[in-house]
PDB file of C-alpha atoms in Angstrom:
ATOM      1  CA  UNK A   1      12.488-275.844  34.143  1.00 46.00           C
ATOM      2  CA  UNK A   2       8.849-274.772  34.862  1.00 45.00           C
ATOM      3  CA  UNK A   3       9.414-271.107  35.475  1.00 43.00           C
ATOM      4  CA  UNK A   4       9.662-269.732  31.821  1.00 44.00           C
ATOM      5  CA  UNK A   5       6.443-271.603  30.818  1.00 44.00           C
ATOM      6  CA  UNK A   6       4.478-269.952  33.959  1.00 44.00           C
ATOM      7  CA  UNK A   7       5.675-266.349  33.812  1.00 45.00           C
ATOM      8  CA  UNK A   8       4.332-266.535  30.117  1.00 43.00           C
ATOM      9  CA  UNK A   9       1.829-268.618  30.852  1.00 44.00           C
ATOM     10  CA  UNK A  10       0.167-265.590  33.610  1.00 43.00           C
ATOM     11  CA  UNK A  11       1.221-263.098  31.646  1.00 45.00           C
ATOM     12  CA  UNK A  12      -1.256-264.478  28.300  1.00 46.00           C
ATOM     13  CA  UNK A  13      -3.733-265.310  31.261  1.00 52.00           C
ATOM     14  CA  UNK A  14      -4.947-261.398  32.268  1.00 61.00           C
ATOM     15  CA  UNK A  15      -5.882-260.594  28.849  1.00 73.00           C
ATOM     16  CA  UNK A  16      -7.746-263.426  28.251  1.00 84.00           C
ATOM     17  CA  UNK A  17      -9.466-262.812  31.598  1.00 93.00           C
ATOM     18  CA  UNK A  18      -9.942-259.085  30.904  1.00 93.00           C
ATOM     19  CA  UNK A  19     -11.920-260.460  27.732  1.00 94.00           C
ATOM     20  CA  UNK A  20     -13.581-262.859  30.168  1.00 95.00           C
ATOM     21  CA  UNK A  21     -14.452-260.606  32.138  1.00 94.00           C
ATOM     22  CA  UNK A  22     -15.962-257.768  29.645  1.00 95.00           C
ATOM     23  CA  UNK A  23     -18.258-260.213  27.926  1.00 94.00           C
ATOM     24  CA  UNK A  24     -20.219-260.906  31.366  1.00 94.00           C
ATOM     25  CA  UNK A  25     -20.285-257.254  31.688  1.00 95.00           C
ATOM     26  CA  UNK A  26     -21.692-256.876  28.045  1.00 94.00           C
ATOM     27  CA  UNK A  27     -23.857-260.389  29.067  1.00 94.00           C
ATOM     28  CA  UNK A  28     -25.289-258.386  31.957  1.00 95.00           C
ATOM     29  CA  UNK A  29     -26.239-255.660  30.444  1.00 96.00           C
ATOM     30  CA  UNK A  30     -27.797-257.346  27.728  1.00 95.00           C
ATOM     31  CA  UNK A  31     -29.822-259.926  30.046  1.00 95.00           C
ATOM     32  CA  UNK A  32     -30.542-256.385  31.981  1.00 97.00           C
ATOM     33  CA  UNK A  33     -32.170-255.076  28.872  1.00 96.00           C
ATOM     34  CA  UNK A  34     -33.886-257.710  27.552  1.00 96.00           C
ATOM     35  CA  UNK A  35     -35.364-258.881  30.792  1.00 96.00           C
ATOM     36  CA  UNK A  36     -36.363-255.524  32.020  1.00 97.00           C
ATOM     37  CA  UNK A  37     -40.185-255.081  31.173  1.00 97.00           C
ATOM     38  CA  UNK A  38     -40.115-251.423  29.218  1.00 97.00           C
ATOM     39  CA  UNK A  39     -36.597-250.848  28.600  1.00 97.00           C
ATOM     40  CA  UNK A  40     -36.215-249.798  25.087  1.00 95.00           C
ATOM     41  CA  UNK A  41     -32.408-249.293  24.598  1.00 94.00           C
ATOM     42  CA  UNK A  42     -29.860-249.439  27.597  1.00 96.00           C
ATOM     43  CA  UNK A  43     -26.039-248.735  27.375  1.00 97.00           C
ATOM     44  CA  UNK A  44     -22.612-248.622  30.017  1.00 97.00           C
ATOM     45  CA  UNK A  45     -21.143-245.024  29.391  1.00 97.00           C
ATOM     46  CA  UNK A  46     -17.210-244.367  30.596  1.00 96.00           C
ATOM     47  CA  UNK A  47     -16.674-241.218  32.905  1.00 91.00           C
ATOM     48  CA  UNK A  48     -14.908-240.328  29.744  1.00 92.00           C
ATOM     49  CA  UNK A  49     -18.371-239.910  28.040  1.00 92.00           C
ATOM     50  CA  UNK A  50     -16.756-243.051  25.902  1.00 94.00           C
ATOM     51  CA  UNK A  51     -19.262-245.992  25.219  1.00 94.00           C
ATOM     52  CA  UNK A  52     -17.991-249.270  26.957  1.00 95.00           C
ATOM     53  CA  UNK A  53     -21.114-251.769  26.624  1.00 95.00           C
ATOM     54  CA  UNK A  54     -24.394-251.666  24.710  1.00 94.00           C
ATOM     55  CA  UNK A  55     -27.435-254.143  24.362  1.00 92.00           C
ATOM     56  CA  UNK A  56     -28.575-255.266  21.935  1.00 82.00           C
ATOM     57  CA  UNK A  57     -31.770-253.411  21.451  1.00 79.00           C
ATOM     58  CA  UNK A  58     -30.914-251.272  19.074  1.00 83.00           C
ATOM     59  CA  UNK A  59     -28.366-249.906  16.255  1.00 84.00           C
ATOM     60  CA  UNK A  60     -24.950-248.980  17.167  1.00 84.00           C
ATOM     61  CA  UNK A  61     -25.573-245.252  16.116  1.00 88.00           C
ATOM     62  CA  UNK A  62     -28.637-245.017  18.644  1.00 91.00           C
ATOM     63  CA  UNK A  63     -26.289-246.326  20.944  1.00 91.00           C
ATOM     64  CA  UNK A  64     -23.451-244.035  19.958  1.00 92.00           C
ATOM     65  CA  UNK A  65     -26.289-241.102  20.490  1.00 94.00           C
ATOM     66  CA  UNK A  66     -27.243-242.208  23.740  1.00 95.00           C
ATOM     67  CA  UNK A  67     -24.005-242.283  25.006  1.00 96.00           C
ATOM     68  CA  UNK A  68     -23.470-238.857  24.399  1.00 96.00           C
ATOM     69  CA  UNK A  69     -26.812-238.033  25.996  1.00 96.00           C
ATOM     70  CA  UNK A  70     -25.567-239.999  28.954  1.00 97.00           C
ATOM     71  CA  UNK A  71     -22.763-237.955  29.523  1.00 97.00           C
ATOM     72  CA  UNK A  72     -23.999-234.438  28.880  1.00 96.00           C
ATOM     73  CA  UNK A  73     -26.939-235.502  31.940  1.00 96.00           C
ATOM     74  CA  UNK A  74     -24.076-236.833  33.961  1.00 96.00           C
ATOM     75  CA  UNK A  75     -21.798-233.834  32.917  1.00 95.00           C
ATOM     76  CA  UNK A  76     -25.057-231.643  33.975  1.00 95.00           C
ATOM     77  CA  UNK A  77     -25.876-233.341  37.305  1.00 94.00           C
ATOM     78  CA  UNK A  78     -21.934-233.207  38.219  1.00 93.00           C
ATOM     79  CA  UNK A  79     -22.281-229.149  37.737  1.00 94.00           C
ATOM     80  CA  UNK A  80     -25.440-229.484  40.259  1.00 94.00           C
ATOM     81  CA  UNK A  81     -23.932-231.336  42.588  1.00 93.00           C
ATOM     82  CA  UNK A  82     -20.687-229.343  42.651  1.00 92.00           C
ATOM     83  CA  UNK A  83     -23.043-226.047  43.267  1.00 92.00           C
ATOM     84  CA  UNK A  84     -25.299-227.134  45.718  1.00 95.00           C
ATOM     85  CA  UNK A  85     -23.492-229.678  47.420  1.00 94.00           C
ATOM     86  CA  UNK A  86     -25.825-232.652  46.603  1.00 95.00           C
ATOM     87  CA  UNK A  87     -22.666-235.137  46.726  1.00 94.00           C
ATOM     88  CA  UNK A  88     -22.585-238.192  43.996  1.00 91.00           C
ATOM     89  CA  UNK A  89     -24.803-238.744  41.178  1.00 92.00           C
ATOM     90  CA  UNK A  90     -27.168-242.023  42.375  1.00 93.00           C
ATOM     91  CA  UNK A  91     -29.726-241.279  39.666  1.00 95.00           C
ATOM     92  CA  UNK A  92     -31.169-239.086  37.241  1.00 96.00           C
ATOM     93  CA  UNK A  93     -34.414-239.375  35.880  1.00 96.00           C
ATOM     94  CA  UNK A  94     -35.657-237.167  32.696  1.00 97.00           C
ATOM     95  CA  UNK A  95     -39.637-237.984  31.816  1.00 97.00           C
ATOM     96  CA  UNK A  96     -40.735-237.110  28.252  1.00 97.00           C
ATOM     97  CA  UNK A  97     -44.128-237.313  27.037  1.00 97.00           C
ATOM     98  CA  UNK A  98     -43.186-240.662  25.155  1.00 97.00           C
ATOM     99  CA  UNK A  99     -40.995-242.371  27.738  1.00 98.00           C
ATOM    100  CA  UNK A 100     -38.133-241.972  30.428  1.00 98.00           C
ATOM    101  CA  UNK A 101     -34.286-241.593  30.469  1.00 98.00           C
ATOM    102  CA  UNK A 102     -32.114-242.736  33.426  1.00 98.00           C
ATOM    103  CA  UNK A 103     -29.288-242.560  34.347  1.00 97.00           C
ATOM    104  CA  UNK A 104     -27.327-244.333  37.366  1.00 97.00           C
ATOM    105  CA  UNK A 105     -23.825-244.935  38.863  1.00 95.00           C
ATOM    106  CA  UNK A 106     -22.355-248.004  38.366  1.00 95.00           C
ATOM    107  CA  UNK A 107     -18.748-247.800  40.063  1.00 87.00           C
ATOM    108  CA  UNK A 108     -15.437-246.820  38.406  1.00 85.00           C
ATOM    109  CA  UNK A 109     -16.657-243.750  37.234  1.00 85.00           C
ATOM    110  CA  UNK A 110     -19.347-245.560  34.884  1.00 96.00           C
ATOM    111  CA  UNK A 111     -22.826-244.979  34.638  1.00 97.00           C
ATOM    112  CA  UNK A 112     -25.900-246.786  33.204  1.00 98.00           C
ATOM    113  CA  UNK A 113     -28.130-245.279  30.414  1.00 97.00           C
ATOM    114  CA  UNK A 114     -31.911-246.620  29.981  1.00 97.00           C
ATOM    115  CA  UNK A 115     -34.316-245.734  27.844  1.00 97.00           C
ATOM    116  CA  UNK A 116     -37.900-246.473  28.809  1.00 97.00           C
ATOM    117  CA  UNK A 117     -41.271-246.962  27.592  1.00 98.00           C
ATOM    118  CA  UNK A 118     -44.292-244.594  28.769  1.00 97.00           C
ATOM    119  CA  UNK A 119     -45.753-247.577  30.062  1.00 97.00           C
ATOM    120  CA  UNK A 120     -42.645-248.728  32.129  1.00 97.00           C
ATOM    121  CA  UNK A 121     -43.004-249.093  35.912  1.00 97.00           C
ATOM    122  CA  UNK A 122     -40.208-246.602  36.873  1.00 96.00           C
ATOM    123  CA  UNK A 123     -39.773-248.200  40.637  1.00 96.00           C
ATOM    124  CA  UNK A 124     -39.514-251.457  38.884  1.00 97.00           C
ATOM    125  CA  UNK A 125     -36.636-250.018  36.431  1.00 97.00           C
ATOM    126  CA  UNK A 126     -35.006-247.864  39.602  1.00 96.00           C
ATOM    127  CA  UNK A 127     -34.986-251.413  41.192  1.00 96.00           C
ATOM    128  CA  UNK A 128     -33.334-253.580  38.559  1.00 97.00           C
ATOM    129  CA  UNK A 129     -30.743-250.384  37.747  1.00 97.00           C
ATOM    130  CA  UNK A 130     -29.384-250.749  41.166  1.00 95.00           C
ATOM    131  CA  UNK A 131     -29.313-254.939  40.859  1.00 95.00           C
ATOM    132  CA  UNK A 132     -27.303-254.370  37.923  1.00 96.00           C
ATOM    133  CA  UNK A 133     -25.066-252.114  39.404  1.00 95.00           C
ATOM    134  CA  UNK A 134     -24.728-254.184  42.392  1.00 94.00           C
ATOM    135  CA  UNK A 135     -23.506-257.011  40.365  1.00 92.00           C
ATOM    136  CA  UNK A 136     -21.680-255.535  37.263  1.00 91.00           C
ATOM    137  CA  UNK A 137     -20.019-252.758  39.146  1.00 88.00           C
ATOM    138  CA  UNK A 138     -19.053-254.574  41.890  1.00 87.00           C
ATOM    139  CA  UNK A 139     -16.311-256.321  39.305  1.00 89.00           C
ATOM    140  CA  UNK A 140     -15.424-252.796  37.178  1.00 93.00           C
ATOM    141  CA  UNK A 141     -12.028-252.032  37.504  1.00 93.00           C
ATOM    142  CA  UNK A 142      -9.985-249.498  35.432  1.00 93.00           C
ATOM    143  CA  UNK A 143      -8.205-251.971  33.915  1.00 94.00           C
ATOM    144  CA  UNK A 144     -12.048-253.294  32.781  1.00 95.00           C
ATOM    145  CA  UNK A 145     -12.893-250.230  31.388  1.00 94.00           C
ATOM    146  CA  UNK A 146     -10.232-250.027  28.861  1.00 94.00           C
ATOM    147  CA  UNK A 147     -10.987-253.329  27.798  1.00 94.00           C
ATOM    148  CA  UNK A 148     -14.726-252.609  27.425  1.00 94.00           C
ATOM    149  CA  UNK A 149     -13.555-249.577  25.644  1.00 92.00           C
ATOM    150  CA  UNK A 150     -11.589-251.909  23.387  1.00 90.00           C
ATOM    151  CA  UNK A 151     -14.196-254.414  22.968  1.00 86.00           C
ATOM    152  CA  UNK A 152     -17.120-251.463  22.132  1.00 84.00           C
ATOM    153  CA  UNK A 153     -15.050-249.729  19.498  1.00 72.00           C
ATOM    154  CA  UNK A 154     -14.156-253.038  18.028  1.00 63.00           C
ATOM    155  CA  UNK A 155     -17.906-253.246  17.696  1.00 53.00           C
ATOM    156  CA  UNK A 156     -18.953-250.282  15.802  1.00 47.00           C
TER     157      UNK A 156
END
């Protein structure tokens, strides 16, 4: 009598909690971005080189740009690593004359992409990169980055 209704019913439940679950990512990210004294932009980039969450800093194209940035320094420290034997990529940090670029590992293959400020404190940014890796990555999961994937391209 009940089973039907609950093998439907947990079936609808994992998309909904896939949803759930990658608009706290997105939430994160955001709050990460906004909260972050001299962050500028800041975007989730698949290993894929695919964009999976952006804040809301900027326009979608910027974020589109930066995503392909992020994965040609990821693509670039992978080829370092892979020569010299320097193991996973933890972080990369690019300083221009008008402000920084990192990039960090979050888990599942994702990194994070910030853009920085002159000004910004970089120990400060270093700091709340791995807090937000700590608690978004923690919860990334393949199946998370296909719907983040989803939800980002639904986006643009």
């Amino acid at each position: 009598m009940n089973t039907p209704t609950d093998n439907s019913g947990s079936t609808a439940d994992e998309p909904t909690d896939l949803r759930a679950a990658a608009a706290d990512f997105t939430w994160l990210l955001d709050r990460f971005a906004t909260q972050t004294a001299g962050v500028v932009d800041a975007i989730a980039v698949s290993s894929d080189g695919l964009l999976i969450a952006v804040s809301q800093l900027r326009e979608q194209a910027d974020s589109e740009r930066l995503a392909a940035i992020v994965s040609g320094v990821t693509s670039l420290a992978a080829g370092a690593s892979g020569n010299y034997g320097l193991g996973s990529l933890n972080k990369v940090i690019i300083d221009l004359e008008g402000g920084h670029v990192l990039v960090s590992s979050i888990g599942c293959g994702a990194v994070l992409g910030v853009v920085t400020s002159k000004e910004a404190k970089l120990g400060n940014i270093a700091y709340e990169m791995t807090l937000f890796a700590n608690r978004a990555g923690a919860a990334l999961t393949p199946q998370l980055v296909l719907e983040l994937k989803k939800s980002a391209g639904a986006t643009g």
